[in-house]
Coordinates of C-alpha atoms in Angstrom, one line a residue:
M22 CA 123.7 88.7 79.1
T23 CA 124.7 87.4 82.6
T24 CA 127.8 88.9 84.3
S25 CA 129.7 86.8 86.8
K26 CA 131.3 88.6 89.7
K27 CA 134.6 87.1 91.0
S28 CA 134.7 86.7 94.8
L29 CA 138.4 86.9 95.5
V30 CA 140.0 87.8 98.8
Y31 CA 143.7 88.8 99.0
L32 CA 145.6 88.4 102.3
T33 CA 148.7 90.6 102.6
G34 CA 151.1 91.4 105.3
F35 CA 154.5 90.8 106.6
M36 CA 156.2 87.4 106.9
G37 CA 155.0 85.5 110.0
S38 CA 151.9 87.6 110.3
G39 CA 149.4 84.6 110.0
K40 CA 148.4 84.7 106.4
T41 CA 149.1 80.9 105.8
T42 CA 147.3 80.2 108.9
L43 CA 144.2 82.3 108.3
A44 CA 143.8 81.7 104.6
P45 CA 142.5 78.0 104.9
I46 CA 140.2 79.0 107.8
L47 CA 138.8 82.0 106.0
A48 CA 138.3 80.0 102.8
N49 CA 136.6 77.1 104.7
T50 CA 134.3 79.7 106.4
L51 CA 133.3 81.3 103.1
G52 CA 133.2 78.0 101.1
F53 CA 136.0 79.0 98.9
A54 CA 139.2 77.4 97.7
H55 CA 142.5 78.9 98.6
T56 CA 146.0 79.4 97.1
D57 CA 149.1 79.7 99.2
T58 CA 151.4 81.7 97.0
D59 CA 154.5 80.6 99.0
R60 CA 153.6 76.9 98.5
E61 CA 152.8 77.5 94.7
V62 CA 156.2 79.3 94.2
E63 CA 157.9 76.3 95.8
R64 CA 155.9 73.9 93.5
I65 CA 157.0 75.8 90.4
A66 CA 160.6 76.4 91.5
G67 CA 161.1 72.9 93.0
K68 CA 162.7 74.6 96.0
T69 CA 161.8 76.1 99.2
V70 CA 161.2 79.8 99.4
S71 CA 164.3 80.1 101.3
E72 CA 166.4 78.4 98.7
V73 CA 164.7 80.3 95.9
F74 CA 165.9 83.6 97.7
R75 CA 169.2 82.2 98.3
D76 CA 170.0 80.7 94.8
H77 CA 168.0 83.2 92.6
G78 CA 167.3 86.3 94.6
E79 CA 164.1 88.2 95.4
E80 CA 163.6 89.4 91.9
Y81 CA 163.2 85.8 90.8
F82 CA 160.9 85.0 93.6
R83 CA 158.7 88.0 92.8
E84 CA 158.5 87.1 89.2
I85 CA 157.1 83.6 90.0
E86 CA 154.9 85.0 92.8
H87 CA 153.6 87.5 90.2
R88 CA 152.7 84.6 87.8
V89 CA 150.9 82.8 90.6
L90 CA 148.8 85.8 91.5
E91 CA 148.0 86.4 87.9
Q92 CA 146.6 83.0 87.6
A93 CA 144.7 83.0 91.0
S94 CA 143.1 86.4 90.0
K95 CA 141.4 84.4 87.1
E96 CA 139.6 82.1 89.5
H97 CA 136.4 82.7 91.4
H98 CA 135.5 82.1 95.0
R99 CA 139.2 81.9 96.2
V100 CA 141.1 83.3 99.2

């Protein structure tokens, strides 16, 4: 039986700390794909992050963000 190891890198930090800038650079360096959770939340909600917070609040944003992270965690070779 062959076991496959996932290669996942999670970037965490405060807003404006550079995660969105660093993620594609790191992914490219490692030869991985990358997911920008804010962009995925915007795609799913059909609104900007600011609009999601304004119209639905942080709890709704975090629910969508959680689903995005759950899905990304099933991937391999991803930042």
